[in-house]
PDB file of C-alpha atoms in Angstrom:
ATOM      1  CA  UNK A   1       1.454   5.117 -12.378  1.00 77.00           C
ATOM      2  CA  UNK A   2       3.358   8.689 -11.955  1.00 87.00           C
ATOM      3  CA  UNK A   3       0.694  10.417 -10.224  1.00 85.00           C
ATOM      4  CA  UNK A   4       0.156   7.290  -7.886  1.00 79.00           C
ATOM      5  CA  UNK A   5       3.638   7.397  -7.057  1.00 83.00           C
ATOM      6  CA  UNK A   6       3.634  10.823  -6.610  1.00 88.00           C
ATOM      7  CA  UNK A   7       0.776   9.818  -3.600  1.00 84.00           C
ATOM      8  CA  UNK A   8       2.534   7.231  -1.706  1.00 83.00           C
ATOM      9  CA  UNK A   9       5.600   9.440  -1.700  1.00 86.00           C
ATOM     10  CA  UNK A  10       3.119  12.381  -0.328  1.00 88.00           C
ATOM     11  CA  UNK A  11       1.872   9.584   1.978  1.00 86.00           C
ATOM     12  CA  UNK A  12       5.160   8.374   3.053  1.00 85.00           C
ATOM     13  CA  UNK A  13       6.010  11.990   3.920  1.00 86.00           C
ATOM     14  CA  UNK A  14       2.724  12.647   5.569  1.00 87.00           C
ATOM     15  CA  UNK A  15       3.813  10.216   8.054  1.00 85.00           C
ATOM     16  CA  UNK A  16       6.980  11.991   8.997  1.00 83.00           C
ATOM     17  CA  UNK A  17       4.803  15.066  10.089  1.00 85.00           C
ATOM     18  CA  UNK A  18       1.699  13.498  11.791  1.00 84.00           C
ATOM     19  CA  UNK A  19       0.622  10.598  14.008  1.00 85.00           C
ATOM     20  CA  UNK A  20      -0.930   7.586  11.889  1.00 84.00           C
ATOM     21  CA  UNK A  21      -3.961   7.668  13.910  1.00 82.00           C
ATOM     22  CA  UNK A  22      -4.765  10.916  11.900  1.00 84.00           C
ATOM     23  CA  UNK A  23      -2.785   9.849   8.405  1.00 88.00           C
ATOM     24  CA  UNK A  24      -4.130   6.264   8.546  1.00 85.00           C
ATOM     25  CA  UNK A  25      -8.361   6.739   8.473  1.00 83.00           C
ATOM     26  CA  UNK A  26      -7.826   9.761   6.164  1.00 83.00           C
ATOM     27  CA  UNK A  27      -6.687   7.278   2.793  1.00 80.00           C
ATOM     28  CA  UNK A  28     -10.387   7.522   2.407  1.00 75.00           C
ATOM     29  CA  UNK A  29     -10.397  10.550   1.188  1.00 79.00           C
ATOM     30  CA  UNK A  30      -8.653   9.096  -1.785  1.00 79.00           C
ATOM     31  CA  UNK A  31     -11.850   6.882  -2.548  1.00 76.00           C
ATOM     32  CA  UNK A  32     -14.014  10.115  -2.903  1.00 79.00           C
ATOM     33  CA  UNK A  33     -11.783  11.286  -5.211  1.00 81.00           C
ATOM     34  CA  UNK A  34     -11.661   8.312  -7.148  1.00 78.00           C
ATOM     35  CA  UNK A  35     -15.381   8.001  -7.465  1.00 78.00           C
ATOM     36  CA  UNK A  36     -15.729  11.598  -8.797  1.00 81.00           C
ATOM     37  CA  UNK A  37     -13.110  11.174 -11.463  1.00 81.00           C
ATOM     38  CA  UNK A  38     -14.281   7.654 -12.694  1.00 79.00           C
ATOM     39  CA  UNK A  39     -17.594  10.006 -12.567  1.00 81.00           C
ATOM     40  CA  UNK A  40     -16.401  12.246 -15.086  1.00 85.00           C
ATOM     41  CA  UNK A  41     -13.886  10.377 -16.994  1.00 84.00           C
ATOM     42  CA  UNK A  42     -14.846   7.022 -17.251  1.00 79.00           C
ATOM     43  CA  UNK A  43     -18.723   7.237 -17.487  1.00 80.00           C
ATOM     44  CA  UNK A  44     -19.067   5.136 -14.567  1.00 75.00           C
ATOM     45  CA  UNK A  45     -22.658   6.646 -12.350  1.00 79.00           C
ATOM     46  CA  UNK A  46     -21.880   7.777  -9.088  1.00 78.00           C
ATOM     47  CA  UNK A  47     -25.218   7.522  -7.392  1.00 81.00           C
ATOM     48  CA  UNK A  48     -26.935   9.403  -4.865  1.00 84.00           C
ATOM     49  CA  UNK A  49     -26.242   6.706  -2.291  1.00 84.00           C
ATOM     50  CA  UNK A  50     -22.885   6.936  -3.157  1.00 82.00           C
ATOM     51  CA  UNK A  51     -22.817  10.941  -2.991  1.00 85.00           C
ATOM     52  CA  UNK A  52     -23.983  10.519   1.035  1.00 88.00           C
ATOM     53  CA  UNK A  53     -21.146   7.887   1.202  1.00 85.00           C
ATOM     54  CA  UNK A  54     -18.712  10.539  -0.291  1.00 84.00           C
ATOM     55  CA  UNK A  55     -20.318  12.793   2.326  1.00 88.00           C
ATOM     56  CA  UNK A  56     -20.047  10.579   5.353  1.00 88.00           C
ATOM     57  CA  UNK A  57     -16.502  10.111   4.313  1.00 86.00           C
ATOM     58  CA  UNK A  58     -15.585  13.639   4.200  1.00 86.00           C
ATOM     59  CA  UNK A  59     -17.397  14.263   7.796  1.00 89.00           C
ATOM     60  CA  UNK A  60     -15.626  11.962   9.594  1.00 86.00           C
ATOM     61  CA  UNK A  61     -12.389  12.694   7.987  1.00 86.00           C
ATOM     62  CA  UNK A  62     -12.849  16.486   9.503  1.00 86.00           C
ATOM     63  CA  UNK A  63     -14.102  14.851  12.795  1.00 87.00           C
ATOM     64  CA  UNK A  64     -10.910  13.102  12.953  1.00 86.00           C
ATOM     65  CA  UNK A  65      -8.769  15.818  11.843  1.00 83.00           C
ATOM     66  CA  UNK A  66     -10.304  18.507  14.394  1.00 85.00           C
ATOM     67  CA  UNK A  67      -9.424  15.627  17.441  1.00 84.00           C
ATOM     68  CA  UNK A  68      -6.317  14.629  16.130  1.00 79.00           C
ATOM     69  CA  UNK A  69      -3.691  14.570  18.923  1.00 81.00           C
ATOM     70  CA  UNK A  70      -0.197  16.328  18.436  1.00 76.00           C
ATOM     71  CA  UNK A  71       2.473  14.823  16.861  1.00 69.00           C
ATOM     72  CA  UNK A  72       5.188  14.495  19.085  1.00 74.00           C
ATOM     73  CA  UNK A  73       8.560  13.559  17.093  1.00 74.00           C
ATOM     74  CA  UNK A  74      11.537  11.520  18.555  1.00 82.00           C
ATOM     75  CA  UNK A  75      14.874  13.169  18.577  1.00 82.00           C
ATOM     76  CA  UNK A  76      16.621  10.282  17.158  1.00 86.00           C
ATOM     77  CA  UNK A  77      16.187   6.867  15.733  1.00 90.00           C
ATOM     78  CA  UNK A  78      17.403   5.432  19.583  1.00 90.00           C
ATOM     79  CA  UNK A  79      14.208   7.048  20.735  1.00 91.00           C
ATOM     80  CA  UNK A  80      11.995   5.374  18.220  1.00 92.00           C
ATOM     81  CA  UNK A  81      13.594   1.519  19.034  1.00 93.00           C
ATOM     82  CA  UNK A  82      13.261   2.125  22.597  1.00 93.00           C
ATOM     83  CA  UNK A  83       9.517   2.542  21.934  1.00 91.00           C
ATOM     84  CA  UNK A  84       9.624  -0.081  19.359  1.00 93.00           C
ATOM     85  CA  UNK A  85      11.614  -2.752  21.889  1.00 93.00           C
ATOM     86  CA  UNK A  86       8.805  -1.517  25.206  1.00 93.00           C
ATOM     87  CA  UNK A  87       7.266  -4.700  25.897  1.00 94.00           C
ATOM     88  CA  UNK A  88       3.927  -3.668  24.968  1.00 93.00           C
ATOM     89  CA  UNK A  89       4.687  -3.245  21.186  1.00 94.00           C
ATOM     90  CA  UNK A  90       6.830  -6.260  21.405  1.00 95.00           C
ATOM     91  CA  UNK A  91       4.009  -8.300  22.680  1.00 96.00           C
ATOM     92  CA  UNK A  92       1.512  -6.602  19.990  1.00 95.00           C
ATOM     93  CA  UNK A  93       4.333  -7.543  17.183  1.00 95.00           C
ATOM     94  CA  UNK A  94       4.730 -11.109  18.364  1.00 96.00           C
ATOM     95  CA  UNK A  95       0.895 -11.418  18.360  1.00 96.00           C
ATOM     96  CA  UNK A  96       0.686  -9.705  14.705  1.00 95.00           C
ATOM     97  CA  UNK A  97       3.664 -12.430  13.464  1.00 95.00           C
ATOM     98  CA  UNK A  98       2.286 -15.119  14.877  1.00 96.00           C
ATOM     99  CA  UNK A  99      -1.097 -14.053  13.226  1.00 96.00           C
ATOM    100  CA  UNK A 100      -0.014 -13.450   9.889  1.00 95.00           C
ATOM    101  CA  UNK A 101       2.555 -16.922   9.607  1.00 96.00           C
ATOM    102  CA  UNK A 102      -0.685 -18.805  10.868  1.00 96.00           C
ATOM    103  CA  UNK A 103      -2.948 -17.455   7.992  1.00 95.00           C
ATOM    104  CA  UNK A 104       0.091 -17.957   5.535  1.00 95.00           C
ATOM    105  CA  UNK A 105       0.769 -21.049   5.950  1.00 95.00           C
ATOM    106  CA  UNK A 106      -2.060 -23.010   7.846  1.00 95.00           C
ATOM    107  CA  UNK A 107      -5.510 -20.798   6.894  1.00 95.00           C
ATOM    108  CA  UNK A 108      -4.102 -19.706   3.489  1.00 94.00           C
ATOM    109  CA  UNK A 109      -3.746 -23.062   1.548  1.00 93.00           C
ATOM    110  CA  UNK A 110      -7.131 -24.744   2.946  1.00 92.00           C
ATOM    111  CA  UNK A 111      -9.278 -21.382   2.892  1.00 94.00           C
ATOM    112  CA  UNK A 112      -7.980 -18.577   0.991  1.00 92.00           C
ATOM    113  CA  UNK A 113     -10.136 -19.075  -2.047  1.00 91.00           C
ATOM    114  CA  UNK A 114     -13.550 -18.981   0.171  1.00 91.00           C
ATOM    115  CA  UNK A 115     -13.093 -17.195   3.349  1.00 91.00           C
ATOM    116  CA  UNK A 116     -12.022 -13.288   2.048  1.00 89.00           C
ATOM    117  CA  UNK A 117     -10.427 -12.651   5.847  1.00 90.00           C
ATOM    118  CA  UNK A 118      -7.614 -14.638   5.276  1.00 94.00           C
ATOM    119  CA  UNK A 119      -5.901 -13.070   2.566  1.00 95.00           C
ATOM    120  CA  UNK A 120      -7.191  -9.564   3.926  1.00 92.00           C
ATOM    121  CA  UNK A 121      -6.254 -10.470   7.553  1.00 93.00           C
ATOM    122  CA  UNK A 122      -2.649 -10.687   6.446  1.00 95.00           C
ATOM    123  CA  UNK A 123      -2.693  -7.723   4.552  1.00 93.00           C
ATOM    124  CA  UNK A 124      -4.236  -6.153   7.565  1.00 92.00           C
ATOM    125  CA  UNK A 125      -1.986  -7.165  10.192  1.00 94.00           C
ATOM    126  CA  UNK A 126       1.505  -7.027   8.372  1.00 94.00           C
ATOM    127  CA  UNK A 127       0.342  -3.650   7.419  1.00 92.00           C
ATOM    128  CA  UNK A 128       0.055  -2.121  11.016  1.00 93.00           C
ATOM    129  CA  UNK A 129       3.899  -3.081  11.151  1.00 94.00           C
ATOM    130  CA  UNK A 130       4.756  -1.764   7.947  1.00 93.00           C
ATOM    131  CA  UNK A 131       2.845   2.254   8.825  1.00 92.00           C
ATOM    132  CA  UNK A 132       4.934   1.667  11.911  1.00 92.00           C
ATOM    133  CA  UNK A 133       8.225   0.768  10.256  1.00 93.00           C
ATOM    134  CA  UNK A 134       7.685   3.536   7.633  1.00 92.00           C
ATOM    135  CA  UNK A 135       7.068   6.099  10.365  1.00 90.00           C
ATOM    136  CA  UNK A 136      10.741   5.124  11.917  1.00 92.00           C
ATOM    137  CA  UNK A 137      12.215   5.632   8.841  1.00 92.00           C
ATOM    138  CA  UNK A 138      10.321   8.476   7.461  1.00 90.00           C
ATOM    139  CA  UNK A 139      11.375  10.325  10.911  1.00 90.00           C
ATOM    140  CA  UNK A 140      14.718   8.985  10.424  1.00 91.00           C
ATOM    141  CA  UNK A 141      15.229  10.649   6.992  1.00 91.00           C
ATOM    142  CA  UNK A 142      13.481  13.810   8.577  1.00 89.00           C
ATOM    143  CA  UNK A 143      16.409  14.322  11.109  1.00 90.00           C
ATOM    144  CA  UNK A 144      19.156  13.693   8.867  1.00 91.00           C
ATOM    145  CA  UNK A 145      17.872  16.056   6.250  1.00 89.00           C
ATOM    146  CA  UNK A 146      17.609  18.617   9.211  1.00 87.00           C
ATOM    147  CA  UNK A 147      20.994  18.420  10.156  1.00 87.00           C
ATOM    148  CA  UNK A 148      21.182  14.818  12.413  1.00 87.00           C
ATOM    149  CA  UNK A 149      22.149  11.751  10.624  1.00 88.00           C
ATOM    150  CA  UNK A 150      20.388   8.889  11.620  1.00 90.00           C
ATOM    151  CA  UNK A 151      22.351   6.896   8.836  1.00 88.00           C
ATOM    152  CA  UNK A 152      25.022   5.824  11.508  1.00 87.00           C
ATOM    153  CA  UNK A 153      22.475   3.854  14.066  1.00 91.00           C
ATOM    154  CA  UNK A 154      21.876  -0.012  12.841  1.00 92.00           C
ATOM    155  CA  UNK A 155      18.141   0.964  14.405  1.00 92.00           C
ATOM    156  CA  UNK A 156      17.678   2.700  10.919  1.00 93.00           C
ATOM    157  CA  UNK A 157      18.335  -0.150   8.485  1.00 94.00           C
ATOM    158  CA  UNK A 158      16.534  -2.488  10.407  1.00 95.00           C
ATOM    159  CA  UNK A 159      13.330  -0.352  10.400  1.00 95.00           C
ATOM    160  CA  UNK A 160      14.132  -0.268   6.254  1.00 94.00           C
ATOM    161  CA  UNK A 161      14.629  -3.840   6.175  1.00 96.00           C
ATOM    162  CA  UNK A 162      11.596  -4.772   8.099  1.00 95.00           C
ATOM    163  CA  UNK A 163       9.583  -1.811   5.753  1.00 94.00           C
ATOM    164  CA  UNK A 164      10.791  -3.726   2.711  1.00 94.00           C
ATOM    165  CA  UNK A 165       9.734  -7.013   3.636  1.00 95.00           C
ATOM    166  CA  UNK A 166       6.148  -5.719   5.309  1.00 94.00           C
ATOM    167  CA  UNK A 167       5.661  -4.146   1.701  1.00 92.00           C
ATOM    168  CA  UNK A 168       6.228  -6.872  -0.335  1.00 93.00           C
ATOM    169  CA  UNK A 169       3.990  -9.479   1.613  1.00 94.00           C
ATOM    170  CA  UNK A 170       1.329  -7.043   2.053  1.00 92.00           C
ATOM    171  CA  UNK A 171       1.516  -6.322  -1.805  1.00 90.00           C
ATOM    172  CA  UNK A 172       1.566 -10.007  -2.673  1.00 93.00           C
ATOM    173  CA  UNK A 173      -1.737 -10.941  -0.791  1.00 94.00           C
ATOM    174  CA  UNK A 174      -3.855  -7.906  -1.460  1.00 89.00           C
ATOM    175  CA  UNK A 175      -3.064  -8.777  -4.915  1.00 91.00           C
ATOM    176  CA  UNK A 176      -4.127 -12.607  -4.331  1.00 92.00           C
ATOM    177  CA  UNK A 177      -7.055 -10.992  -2.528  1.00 91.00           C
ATOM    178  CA  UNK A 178      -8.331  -8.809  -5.229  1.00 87.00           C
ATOM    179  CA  UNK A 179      -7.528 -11.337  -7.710  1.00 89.00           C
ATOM    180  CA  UNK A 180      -9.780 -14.176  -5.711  1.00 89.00           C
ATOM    181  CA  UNK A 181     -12.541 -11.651  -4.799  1.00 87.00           C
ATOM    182  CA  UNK A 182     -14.718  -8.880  -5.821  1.00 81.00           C
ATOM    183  CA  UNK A 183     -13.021  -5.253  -5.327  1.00 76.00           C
ATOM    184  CA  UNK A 184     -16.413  -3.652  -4.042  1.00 72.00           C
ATOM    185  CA  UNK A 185     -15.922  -6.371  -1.157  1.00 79.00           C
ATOM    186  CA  UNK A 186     -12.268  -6.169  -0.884  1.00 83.00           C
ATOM    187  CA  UNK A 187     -12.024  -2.298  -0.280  1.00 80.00           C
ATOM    188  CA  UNK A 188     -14.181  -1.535   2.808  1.00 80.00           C
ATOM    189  CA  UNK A 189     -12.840  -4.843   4.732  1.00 83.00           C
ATOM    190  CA  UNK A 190      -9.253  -4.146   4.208  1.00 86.00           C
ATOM    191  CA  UNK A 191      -9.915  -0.330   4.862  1.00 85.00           C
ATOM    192  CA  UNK A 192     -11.702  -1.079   8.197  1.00 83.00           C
ATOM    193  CA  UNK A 193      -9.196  -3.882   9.562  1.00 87.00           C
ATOM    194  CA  UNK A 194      -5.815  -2.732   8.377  1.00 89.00           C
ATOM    195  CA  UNK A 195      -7.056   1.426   9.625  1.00 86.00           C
ATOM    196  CA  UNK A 196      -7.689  -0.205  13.177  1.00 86.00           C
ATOM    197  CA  UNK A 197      -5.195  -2.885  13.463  1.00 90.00           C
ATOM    198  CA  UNK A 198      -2.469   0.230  12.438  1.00 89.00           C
ATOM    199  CA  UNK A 199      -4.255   2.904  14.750  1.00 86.00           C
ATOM    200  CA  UNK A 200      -4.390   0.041  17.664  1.00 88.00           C
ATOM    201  CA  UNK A 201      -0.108  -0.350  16.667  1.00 90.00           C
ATOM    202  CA  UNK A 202       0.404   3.321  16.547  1.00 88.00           C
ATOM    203  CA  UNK A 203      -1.808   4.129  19.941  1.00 86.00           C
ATOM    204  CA  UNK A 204       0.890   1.042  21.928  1.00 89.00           C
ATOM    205  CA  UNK A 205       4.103   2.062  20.417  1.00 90.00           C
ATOM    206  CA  UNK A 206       3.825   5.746  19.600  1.00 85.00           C
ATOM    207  CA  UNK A 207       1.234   6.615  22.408  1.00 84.00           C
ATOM    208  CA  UNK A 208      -1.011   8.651  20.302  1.00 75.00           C
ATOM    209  CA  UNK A 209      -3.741   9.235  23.023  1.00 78.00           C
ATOM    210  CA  UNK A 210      -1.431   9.814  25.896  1.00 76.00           C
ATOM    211  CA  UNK A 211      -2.453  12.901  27.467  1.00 75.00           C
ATOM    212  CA  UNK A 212      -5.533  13.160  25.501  1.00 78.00           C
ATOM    213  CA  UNK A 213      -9.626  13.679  26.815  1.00 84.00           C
ATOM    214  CA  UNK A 214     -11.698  10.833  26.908  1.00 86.00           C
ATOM    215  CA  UNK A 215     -14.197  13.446  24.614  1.00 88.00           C
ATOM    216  CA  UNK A 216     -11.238  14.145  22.380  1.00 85.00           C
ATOM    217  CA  UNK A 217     -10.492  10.137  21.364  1.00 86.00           C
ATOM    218  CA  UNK A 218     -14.247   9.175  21.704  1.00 90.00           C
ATOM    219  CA  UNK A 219     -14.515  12.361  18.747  1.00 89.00           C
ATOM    220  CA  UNK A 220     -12.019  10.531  16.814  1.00 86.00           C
ATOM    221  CA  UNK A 221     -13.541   6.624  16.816  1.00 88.00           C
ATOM    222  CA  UNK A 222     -16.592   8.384  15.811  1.00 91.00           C
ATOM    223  CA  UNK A 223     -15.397   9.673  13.577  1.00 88.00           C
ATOM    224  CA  UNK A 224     -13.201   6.815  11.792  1.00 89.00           C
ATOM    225  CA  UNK A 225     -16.837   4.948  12.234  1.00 90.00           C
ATOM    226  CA  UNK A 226     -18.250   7.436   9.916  1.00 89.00           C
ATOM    227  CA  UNK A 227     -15.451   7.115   7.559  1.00 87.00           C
ATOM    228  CA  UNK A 228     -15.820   3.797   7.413  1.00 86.00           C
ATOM    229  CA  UNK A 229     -19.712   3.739   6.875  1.00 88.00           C
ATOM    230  CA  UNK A 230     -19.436   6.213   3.937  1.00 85.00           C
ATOM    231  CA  UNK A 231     -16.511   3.580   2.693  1.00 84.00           C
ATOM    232  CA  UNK A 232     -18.984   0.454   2.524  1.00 83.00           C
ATOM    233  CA  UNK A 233     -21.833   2.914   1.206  1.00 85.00           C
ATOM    234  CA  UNK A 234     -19.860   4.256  -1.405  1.00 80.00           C
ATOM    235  CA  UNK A 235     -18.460   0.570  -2.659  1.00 78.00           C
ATOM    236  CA  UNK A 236     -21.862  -0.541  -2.215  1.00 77.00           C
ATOM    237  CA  UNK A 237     -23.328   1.369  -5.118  1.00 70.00           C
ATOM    238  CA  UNK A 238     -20.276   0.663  -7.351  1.00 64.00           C
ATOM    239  CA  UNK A 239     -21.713  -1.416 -10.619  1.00 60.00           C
ATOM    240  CA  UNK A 240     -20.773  -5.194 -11.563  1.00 57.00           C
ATOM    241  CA  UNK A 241     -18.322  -5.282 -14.305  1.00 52.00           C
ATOM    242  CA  UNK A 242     -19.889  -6.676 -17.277  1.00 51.00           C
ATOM    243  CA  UNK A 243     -17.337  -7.651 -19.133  1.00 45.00           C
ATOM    244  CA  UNK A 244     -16.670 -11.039 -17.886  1.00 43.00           C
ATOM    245  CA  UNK A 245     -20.527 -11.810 -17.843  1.00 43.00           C
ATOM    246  CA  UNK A 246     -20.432 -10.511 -22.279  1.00 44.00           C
ATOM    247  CA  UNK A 247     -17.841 -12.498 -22.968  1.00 45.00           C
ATOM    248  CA  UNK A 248     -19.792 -15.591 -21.863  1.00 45.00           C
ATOM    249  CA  UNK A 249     -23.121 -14.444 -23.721  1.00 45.00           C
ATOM    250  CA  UNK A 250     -21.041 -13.972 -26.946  1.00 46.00           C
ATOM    251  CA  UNK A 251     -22.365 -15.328 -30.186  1.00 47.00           C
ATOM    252  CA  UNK A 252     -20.899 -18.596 -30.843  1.00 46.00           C
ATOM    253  CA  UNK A 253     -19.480 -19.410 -34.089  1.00 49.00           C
ATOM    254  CA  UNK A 254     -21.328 -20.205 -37.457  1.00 49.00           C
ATOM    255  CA  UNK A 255     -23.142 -23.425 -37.564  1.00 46.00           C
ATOM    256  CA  UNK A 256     -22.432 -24.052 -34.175  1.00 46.00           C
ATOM    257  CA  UNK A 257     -25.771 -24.039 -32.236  1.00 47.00           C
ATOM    258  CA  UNK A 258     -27.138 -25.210 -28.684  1.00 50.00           C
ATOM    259  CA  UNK A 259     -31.121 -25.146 -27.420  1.00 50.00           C
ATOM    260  CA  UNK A 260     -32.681 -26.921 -24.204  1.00 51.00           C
ATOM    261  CA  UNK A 261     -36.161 -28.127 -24.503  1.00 50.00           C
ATOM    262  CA  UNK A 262     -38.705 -27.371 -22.162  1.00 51.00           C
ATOM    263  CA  UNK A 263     -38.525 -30.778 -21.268  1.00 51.00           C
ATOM    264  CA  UNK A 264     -35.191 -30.352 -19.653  1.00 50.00           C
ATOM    265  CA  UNK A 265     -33.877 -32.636 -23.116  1.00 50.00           C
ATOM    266  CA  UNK A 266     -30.565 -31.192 -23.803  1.00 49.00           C
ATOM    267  CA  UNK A 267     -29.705 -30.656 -27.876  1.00 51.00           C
ATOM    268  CA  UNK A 268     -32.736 -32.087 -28.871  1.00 45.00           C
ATOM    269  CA  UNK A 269     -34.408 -30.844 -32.270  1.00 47.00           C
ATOM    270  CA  UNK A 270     -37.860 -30.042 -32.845  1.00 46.00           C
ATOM    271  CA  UNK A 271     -39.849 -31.064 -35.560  1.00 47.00           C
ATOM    272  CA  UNK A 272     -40.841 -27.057 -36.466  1.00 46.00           C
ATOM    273  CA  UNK A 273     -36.421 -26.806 -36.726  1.00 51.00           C
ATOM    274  CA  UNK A 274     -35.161 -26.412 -39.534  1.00 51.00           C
ATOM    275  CA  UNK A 275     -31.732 -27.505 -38.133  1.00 49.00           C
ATOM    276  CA  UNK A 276     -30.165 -30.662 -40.091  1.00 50.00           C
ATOM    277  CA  UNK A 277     -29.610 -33.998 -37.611  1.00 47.00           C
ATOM    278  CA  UNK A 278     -26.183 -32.893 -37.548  1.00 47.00           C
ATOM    279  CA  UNK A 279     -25.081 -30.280 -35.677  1.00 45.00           C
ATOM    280  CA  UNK A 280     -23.085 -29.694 -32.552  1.00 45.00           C
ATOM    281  CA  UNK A 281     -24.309 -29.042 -29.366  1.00 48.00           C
ATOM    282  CA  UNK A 282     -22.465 -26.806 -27.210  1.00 48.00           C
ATOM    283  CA  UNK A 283     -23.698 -26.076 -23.408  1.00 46.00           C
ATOM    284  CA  UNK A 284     -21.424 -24.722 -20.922  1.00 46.00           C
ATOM    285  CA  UNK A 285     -22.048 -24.986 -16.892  1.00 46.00           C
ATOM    286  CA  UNK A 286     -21.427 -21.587 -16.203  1.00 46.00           C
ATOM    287  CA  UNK A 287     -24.022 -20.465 -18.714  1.00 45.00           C
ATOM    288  CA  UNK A 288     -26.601 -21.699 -16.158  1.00 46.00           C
ATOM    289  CA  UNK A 289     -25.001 -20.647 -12.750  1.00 44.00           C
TER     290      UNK A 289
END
């Protein structure tokens, strides 16, 4: 919990320094690192396949890095609501809300235990607002710690205000997401849509690729493609956790005993048994799923 801490806190600052098109795509980098500990530590085989997905990761991370555009940092918090209130964010924000309330509250309660884009979709979407909230306030803490306080300007606490809340619902349905589903499904589909629905925000509100080449942001969508093909590689070779699947293969209890016949007779007894005419017979659906 320290050391994860310790990485948001690196990630919250990384986002004071550089544009989230180039922050954003490079939290895979975290998954490589992952995979090599659980490697090492846990026991847990990190195949060949999943070596070239650790590879493809780490080339279109430096793809992405080597195209990055310039960060180019407001001079107050005025600056950063004046690009935040330009009606092409607002239009992209109204979109995302509308989105995200629709999935809460129509999509959610019919189809969030089948359909894994709905719980991921608003995890997704709120989370392009919160990189872009965090970014106002990250800069905003970045100017007052060099000398202009941003403090002063309502603009700031809104941006925290809005942060908090993004954080929490985000938190709430990734956790209702990897609670519902498997993680090895979970990871790359939230990776890919919340790393282009916040590159997409950032690009309108921020202008990442203003004054860019077309080679320059064509080098960096190939390379988040990349990225994201070593992510699904990678998860794809992760093993199914047996422990669920032991517990229901357990030996049952002492004198306790359950046999199908060929037949398709269910607790039956043979004449070759030596089982008395009383005994219990225990079957359970999800033995046969």
């Amino acid at each position: 919990m320290v050391t994860m801490l310790v990485g948001e806190i690196a990630n919250f600052i990384a986002y004071m320094f550089a544009p989230a098109v180039l922050v954003t795509p490079l939290g895979a980098l975290s998954i490589i690192v992952s995979a090599v500990l659980a490697h090492f530590t846990l026991n847990e085989k990190l195949h060949r396949v999943g070596v070239l997905g650790c590879g493809l990761c780490i080339v279109g991370s430096t793809m992405i890095i080597l195209h990055a555009p310039q960060e180019r940092t407001p001079s107050s918090v005025e600056q950063i609501w004046h690009l935040a209130t330009q009606p092409s964010f607002l239009c992209y924000a109204a979109i995302a809300v509308g989105v995200s309330l629709f999935l809460m509250l129509y999509c959610a309660p019919r189809y969030g235990q089948t359909n894994i884009i709905v719980y991921v979709g608003i995890c997704s979407v709120i989370g392009s607002l919160t990189v872009m909230s965090i970014k106002a306030v990250g800069i905003a803490i970045k100017l007052t710690i060099e000398g202009i306080n941003q403090a002063g300007y309502f603009q700031t606490w809104v941006f925290a205000v809005v942060s908090a809340t993004c954080i929490v619902i985000q938190l709430v349905y990734l956790n209702k997401a990897l609670d519902t589903f498997n993680t090895a499904v979970v990871s790359p589909i939230y990776y890919a849509l919340f790393t282009t629905l916040t590159i997409l925000a950032s690009a309108i509100m921020f202008k990442d690729w203003s004054g860019q080449r077309a080679s320059n942001i064509a080098s960096e969508i190939c390379g988040f493609l990349t990225v994201l093909a070593g992510t699904v590689v990678l998860h794809s070779t992760r093993e199914p956790d047996q422990t669920a699947s032991a517990d229901l293969y357990a030996a049952l209890p002492p004198k306790i005993y359950w046999h199908i016949q060929g037949s398709g007779d269910i607790g039956k007894q043979r004449e070759d048994d030596s089982l008395t005419c009383e005994f219990i017979t225990v079957v359970r659906q999800d033995y046969f799923v």
